[in-house]
Tab-separated table of C-alpha atoms and ligand atoms in Angstrom:
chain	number	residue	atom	x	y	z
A	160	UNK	CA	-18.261	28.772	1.635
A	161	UNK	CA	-17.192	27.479	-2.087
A	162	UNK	CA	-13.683	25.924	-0.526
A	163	UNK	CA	-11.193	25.094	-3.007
A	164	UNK	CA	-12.223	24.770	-6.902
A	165	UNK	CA	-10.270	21.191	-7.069
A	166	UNK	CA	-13.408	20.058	-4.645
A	167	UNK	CA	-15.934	19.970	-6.883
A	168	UNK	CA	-13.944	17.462	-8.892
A	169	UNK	CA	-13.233	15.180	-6.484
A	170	UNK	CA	-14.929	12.498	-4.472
A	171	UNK	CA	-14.339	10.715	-0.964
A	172	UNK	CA	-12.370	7.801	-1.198
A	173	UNK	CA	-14.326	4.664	-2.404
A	174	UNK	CA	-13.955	2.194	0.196
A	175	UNK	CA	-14.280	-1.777	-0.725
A	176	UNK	CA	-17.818	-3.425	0.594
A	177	UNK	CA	-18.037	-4.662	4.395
A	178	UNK	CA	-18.068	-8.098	5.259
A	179	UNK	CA	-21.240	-7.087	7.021
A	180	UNK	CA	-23.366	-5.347	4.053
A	181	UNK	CA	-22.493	-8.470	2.164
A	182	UNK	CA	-23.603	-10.597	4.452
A	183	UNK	CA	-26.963	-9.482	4.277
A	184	UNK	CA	-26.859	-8.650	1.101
A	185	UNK	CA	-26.518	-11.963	-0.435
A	186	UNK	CA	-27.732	-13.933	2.620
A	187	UNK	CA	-24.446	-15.313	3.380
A	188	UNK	CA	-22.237	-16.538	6.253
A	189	UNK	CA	-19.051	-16.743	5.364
A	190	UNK	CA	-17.347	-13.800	3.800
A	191	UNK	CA	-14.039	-13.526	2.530
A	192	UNK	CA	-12.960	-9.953	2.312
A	193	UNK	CA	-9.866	-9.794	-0.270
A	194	UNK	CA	-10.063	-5.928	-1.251
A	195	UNK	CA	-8.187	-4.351	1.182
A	196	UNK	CA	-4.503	-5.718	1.379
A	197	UNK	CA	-5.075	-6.414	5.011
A	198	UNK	CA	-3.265	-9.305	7.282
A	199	UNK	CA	-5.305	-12.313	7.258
A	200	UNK	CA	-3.666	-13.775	9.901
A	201	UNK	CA	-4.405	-10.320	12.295
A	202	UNK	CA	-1.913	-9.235	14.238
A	203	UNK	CA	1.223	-10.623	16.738
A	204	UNK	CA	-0.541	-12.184	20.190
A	205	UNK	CA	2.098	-10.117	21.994
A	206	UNK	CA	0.268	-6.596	20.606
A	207	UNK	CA	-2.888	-8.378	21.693
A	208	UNK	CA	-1.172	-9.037	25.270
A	209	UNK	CA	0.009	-5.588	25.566
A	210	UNK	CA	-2.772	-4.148	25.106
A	211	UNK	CA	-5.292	-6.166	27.170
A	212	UNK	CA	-2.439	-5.025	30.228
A	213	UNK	CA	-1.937	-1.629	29.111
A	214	UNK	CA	-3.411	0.850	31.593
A	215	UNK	CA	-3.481	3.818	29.474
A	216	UNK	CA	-4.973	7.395	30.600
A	217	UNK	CA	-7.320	7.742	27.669
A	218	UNK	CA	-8.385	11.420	29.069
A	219	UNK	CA	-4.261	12.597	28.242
A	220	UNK	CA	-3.097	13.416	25.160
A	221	UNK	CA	-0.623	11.237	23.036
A	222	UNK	CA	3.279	11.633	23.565
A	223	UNK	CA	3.424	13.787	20.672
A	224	UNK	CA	7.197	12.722	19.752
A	225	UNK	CA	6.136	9.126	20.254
A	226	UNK	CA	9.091	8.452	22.168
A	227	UNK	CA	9.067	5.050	23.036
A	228	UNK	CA	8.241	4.249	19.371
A	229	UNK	CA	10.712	6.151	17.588
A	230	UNK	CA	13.334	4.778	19.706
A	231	UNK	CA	12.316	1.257	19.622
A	232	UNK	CA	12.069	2.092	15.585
A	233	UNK	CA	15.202	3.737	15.335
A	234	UNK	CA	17.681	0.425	17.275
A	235	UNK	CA	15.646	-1.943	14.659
A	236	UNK	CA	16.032	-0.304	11.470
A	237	UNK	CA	19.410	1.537	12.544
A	238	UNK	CA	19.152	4.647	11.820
A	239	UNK	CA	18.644	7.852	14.022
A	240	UNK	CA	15.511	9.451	15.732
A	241	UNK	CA	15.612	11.997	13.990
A	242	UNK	CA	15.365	10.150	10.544
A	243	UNK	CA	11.865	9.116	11.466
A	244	UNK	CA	8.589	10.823	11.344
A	245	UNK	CA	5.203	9.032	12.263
A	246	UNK	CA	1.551	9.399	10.944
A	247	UNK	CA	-1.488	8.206	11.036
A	248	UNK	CA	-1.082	5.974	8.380
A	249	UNK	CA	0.740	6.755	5.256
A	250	UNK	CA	-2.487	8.139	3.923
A	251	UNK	CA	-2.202	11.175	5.928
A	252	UNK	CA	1.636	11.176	5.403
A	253	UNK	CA	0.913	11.304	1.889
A	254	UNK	CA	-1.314	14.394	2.435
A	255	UNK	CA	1.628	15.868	4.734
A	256	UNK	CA	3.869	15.498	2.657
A	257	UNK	CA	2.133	17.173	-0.074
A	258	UNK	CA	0.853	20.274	1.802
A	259	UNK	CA	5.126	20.435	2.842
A	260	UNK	CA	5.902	20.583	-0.769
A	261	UNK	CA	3.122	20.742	-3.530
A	262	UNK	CA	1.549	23.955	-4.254
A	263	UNK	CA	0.056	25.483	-7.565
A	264	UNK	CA	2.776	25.936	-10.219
A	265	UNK	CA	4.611	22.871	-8.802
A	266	UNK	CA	4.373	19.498	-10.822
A	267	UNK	CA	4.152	15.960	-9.077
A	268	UNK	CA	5.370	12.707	-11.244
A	269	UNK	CA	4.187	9.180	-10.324
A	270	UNK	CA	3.125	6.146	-12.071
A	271	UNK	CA	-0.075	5.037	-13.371
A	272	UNK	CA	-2.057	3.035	-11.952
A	273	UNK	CA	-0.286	3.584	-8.270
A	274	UNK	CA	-1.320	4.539	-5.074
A	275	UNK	CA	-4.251	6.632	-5.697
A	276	UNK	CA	-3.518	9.356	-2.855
A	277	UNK	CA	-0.531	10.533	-4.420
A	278	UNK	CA	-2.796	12.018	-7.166
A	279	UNK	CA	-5.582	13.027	-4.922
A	280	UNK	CA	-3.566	15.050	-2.377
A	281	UNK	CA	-1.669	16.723	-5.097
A	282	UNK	CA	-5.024	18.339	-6.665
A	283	UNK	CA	-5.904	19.259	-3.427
A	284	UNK	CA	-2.618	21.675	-2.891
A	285	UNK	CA	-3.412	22.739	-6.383
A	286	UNK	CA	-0.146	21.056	-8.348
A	287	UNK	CA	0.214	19.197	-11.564
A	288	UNK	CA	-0.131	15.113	-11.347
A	289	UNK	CA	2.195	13.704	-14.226
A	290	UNK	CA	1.182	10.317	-14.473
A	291	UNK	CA	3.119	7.685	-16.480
A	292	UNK	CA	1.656	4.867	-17.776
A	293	UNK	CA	3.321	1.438	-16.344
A	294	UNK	CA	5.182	-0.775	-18.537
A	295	UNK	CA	2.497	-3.985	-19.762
A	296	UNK	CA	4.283	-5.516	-17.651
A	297	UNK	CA	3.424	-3.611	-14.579
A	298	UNK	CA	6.373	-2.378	-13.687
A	299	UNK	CA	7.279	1.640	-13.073
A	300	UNK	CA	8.768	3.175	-16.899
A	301	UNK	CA	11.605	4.863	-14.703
A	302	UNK	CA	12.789	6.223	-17.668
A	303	UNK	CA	9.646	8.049	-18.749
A	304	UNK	CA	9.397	9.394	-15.465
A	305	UNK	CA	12.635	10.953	-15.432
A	306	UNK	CA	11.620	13.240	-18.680
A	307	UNK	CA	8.937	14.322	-17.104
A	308	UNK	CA	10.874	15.814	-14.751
A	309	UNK	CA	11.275	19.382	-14.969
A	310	UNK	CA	11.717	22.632	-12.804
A	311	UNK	CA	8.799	22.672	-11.288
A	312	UNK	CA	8.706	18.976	-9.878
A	313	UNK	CA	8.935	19.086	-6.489
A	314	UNK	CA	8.360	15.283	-5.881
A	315	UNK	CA	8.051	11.857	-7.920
A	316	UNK	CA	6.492	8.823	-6.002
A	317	UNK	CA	7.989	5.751	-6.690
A	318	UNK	CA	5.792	2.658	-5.279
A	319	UNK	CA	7.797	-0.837	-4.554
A	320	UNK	CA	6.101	-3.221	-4.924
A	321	UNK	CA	3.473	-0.996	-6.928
A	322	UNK	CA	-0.131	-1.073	-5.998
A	323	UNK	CA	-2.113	-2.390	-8.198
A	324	UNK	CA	0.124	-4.248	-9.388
A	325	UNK	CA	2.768	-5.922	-6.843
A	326	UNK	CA	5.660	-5.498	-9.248
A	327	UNK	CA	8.436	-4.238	-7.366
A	328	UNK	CA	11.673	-1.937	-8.876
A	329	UNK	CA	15.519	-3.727	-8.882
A	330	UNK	CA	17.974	-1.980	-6.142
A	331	UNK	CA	19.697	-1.349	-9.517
A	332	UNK	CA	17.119	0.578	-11.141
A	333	UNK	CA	16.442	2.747	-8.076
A	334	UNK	CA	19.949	3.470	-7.979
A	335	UNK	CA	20.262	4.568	-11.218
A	336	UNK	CA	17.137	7.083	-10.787
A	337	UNK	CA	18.181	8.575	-7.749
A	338	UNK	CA	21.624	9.192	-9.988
A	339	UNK	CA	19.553	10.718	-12.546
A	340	UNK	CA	17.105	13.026	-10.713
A	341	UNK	CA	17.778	16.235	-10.103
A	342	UNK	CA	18.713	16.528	-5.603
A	343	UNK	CA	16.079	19.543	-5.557
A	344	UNK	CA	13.275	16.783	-6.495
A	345	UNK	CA	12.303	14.752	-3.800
A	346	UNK	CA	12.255	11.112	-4.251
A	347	UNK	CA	9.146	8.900	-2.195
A	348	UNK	CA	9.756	5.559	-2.284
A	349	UNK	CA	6.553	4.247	-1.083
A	350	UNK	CA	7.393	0.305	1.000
A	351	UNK	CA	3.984	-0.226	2.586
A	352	UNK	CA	4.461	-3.745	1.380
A	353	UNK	CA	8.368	-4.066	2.069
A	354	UNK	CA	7.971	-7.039	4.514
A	355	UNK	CA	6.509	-9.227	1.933
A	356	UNK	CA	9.122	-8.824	-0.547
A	357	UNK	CA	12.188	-11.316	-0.843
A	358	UNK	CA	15.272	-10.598	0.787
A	359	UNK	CA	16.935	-10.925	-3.050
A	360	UNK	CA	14.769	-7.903	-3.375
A	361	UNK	CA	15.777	-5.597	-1.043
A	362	UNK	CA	16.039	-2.168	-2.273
A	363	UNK	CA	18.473	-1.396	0.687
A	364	UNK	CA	16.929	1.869	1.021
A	365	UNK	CA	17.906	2.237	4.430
A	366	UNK	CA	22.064	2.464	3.679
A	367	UNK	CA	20.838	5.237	0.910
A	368	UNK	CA	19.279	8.457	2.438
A	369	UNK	CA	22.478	9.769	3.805
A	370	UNK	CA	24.162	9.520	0.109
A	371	UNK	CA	21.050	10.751	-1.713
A	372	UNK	CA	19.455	13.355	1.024
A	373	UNK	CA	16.631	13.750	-1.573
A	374	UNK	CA	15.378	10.019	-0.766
A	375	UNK	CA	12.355	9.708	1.595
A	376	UNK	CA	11.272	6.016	2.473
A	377	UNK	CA	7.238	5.179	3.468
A	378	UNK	CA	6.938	2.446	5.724
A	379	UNK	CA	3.449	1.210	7.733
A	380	UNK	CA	2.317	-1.341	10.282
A	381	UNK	CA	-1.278	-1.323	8.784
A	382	UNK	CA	-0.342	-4.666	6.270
A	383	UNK	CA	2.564	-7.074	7.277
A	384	UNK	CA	2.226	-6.381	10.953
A	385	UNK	CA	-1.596	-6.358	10.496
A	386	UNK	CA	-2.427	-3.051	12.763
A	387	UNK	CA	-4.356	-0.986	9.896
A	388	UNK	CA	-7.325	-0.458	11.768
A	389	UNK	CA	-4.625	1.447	14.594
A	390	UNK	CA	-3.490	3.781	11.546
A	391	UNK	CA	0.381	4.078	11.879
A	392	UNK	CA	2.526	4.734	9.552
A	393	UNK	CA	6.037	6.793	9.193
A	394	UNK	CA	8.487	8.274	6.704
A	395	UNK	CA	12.374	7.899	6.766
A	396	UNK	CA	15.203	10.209	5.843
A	397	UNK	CA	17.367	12.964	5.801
A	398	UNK	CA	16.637	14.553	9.278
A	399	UNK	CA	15.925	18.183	7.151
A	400	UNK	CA	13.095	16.769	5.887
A	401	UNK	CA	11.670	14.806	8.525
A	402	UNK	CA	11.870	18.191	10.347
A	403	UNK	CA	9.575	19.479	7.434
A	404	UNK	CA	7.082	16.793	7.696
A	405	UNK	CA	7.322	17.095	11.281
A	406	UNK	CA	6.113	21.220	11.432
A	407	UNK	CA	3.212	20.063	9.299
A	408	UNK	CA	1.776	17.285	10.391
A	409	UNK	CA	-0.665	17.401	13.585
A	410	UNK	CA	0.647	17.498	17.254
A	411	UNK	CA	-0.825	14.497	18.297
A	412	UNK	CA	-1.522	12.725	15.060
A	413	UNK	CA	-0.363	9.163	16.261
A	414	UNK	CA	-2.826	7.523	19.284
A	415	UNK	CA	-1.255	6.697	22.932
A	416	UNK	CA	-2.474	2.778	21.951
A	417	UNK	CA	-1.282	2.903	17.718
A	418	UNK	CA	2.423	3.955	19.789
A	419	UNK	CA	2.189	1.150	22.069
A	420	UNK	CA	0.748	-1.738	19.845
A	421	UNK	CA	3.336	-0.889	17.368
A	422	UNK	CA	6.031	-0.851	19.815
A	423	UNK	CA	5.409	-4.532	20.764
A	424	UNK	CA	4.489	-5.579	17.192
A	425	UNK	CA	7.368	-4.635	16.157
A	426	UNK	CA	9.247	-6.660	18.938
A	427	UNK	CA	7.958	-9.503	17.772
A	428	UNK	CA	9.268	-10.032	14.207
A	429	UNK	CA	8.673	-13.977	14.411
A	430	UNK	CA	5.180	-12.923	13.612
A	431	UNK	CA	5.988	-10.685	10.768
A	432	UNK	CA	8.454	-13.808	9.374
A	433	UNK	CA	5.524	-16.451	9.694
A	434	UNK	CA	2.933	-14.121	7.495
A	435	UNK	CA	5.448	-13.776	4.865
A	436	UNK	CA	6.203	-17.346	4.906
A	437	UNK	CA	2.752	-18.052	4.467
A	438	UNK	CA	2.068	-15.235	2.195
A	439	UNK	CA	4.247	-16.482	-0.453
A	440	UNK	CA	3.260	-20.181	0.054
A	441	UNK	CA	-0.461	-19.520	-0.535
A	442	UNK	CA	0.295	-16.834	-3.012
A	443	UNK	CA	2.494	-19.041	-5.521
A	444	UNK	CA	-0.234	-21.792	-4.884
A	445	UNK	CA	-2.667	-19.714	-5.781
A	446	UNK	CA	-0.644	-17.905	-8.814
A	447	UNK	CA	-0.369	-21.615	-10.100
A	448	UNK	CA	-4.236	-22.076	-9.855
A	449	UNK	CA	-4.949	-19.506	-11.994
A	450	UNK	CA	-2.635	-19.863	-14.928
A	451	UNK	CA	-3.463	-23.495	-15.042
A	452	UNK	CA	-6.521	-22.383	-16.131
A	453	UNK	CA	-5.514	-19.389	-18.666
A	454	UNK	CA	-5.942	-16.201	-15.827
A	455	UNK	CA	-2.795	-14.809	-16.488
A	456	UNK	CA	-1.187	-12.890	-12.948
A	457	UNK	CA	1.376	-9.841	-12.785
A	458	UNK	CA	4.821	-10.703	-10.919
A	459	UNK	CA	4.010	-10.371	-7.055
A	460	UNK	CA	6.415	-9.297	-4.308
A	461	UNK	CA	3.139	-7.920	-2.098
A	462	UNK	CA	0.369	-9.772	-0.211
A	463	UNK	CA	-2.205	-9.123	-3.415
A	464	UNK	CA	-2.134	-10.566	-6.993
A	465	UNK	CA	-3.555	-8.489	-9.865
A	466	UNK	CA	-5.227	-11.108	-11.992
A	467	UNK	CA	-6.171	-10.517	-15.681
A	468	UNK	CA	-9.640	-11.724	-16.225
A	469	UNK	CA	-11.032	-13.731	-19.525
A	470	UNK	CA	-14.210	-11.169	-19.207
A	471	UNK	CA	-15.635	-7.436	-17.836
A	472	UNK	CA	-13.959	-7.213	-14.162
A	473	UNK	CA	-16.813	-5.888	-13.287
A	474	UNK	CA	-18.838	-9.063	-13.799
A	475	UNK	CA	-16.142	-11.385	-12.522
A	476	UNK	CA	-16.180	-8.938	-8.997
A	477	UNK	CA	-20.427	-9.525	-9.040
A	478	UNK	CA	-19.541	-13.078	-9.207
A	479	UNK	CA	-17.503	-13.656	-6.293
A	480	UNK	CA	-19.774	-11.298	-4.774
A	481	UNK	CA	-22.174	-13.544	-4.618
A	482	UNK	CA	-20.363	-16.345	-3.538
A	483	UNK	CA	-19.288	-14.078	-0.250
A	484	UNK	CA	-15.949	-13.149	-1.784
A	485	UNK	CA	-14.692	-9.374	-2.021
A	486	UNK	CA	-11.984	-8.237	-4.111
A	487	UNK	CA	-11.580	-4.830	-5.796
A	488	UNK	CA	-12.641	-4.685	-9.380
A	489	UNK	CA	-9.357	-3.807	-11.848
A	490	UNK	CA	-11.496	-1.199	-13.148
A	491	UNK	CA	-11.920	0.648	-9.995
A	492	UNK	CA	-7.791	0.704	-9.384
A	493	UNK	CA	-7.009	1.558	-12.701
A	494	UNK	CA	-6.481	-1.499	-15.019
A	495	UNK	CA	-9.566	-3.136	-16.289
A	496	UNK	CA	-10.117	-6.966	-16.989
A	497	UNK	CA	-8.418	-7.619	-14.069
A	498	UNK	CA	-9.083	-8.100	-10.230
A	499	UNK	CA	-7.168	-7.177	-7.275
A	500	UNK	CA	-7.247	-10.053	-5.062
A	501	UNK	CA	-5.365	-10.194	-1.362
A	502	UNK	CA	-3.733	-13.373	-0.412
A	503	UNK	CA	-6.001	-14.636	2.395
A	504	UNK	CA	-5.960	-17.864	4.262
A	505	UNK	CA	-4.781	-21.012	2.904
A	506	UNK	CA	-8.540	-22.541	3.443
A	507	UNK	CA	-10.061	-19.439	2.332
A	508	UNK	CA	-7.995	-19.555	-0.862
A	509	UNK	CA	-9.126	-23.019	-1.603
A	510	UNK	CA	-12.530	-22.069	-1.662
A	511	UNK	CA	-12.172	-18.810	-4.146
A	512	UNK	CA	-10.609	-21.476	-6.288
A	513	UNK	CA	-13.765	-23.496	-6.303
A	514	UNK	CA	-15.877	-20.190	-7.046
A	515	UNK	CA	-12.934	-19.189	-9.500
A	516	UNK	CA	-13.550	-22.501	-10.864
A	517	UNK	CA	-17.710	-22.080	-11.335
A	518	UNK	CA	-17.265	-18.652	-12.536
A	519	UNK	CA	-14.508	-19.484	-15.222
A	520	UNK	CA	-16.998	-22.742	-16.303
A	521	UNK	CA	-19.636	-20.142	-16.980
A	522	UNK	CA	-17.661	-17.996	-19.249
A	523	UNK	CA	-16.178	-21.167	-21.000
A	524	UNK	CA	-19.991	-21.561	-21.696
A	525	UNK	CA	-20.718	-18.209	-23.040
A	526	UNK	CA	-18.148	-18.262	-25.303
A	527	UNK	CA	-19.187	-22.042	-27.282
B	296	LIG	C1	-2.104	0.440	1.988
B	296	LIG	C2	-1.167	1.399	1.346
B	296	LIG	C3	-0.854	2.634	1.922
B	296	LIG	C4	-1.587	3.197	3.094
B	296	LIG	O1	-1.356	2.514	4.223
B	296	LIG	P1	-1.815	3.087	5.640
B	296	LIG	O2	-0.538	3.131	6.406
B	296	LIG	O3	-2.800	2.094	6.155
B	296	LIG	O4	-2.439	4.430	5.460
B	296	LIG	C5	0.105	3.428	1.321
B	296	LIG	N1	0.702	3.061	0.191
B	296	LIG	C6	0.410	1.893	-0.401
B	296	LIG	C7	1.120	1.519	-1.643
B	296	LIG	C8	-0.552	1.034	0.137
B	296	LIG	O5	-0.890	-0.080	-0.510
């Protein structure tokens, strides 16, 4: 009953605090949870219609293809059914993924700090996690990555914009990789924050699976479209691979109401333009705020900002704490003195400026 070696290394994931835990904790009303990269602003009123309408048999099992979905998917982003494969959440297509193509002997390359699942799922099917430090800047050292590379990679993990960071890669740069890497290596190119990024940004992914077959593109409706409590997420590309990913993952692994709230969130892309909008309104506000008064921020194309603090991150986190704010500590993601914060609501914002505000006064006092 020992299980796999690799267990007794790891740990469960380490989710942020609940709103409710601080609540009591700190005898507070109003909390301001900021550690998640969720959508302040929820979710379209047309999912919200749907679903109050839907009459779905609850005791029947989940179209298993996710029909309507995939073809709803499929006429917006242009590309064929059978490019698409869905999941619940890119968390467990990250785990599919790697149980299709990691294995011990294999090697995995990816970034460091990124997307802490790439790493975790990799251990678990026994494979090598090359991790390459980011550039101070915060952006991927593509270069780096590609000596790493080797016969035994079976997959690098590209993540634009990067999490922790928010720096995304140029459509140049990504070019230039996939025209580098070897075509037995496959390519991830993780977009879970794709919406928020400018249009100037645009990797174009989309127009480049059919030229480089080895390119597979991660997409979810759990931050822009605000549905991550519904976990759905997918993976696009080369139709050989999503048939791969598709033997792997779980029959039903996609709920009969995650299908049909993403089929009418997705019909409604006013919503997803107005949180973006916003997103980069409050953010660049916000940005502003805290270099005016010395917190230096990494370039942002995401809903978060990784902030570099003037003290421990740890003690900065405590601090907001307090105040009934709750962001994720830099040290806990991978870069300490800094915080991850997500861009909330414009009022909400104003306030974390005010406890920014105390918090940097009290430092400023320490240090005289
Ligand atoms: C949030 C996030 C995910 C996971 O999203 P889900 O679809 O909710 O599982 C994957 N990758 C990155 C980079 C993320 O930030």
């Amino acid at each position: 009953m020992e299980g796999k070696d690799i267990l007794k290394e790891l740990r469960p994931y380490e989710q942020g605090m609940q709103t409710e835990e601080v609540k009591r904790k700190y005898n507070l009303d109003h909390i301001v949870k900021l550690a998640s990269n969720e959508n302040p602003f929820g979710f379209s009123p047309k999912v919200k219609s749907v679903l109050k309408d839907a009459d779905i048999d609850f005791n029947i099992y989940p179209d298993g293809h996710a029909t309507e979905l995939s073809s709803a998917l499929a006429i917006h982003l242009s590309i064929e059914e059978d490019e698409i494969a869905f999941s619940s959440g890119l968390d467990e297509m990250i785990l599919i993924i790697s149980r299709c193509f990691l294995e011990k002997g294999k090697n995995t390359v990816m970034a460091v700090p990124t997307f802490p699942q790439y790493k975790h799922q990799a251990r678990i099917e026994g494979a090598e996690a090359r991790e390459v430090p980011l550039k101070e800047t915060g952006d991927h050292d593509l270069d780096e990555m590609l000596a790493q590379i080797d016969e035994d990679t079976a997959i690098v993990w590209i993540c634009s914009p990067n999490n922790p960071t928010g720096c995304p890669i140029t459509e140049e740069q990504l070019n230039r990789f996939m025209d580098q890497c070897p075509n037995n290596v496959l390519v991830v190119l993780d977009e879970a924050y794709y919406e928020f990024a400018r249009k100037e940004s645009d990797l174009h992914a989309l127009d480049k699976f059919r030229k480089y077959p080895n390119l597979l593109i991660l997409r979810t409706f759990s931050k822009a479209y605000g549905l991550a409590g519904l976990r759905i997420g997918y993976a696009i590309g080369n139709s050989s691979i999503i048939g791969k990913l598709n033997v792997a993952r779980g029959p039903f692994n996609t709920s009969s109401i995650a299908q049909k709230a993403a089929v009418a969130a997705l019909g409604d892309q006013s919503f997803i333009n107005e949180v973006t909008v916003k997103n980069i309104e409050i953010r660049e506000d916000f940005a502003e705020f805290l270099n005016s008064i010395g917190w230096e921020c990494f370039i942002s194309e995401t809903n978060f900002l990784l902030v570099k603090t003037p003290t421990d991150d740890i003690e900065v986190f405590q601090k907001l704490l307090e105040r009934g704010f709750i962001i994720r500590p830099g040290s806990k993601v991978g870069w300490p003195q800094t915080i991850r914060v997500t861009i909330g609501k414009a009022d909400d914002m104003e306030l974390m400026k005010q406890a920014i505000r105390e918090i940097d006064a009290v430092f400023a006092k320490v240090e005289e």
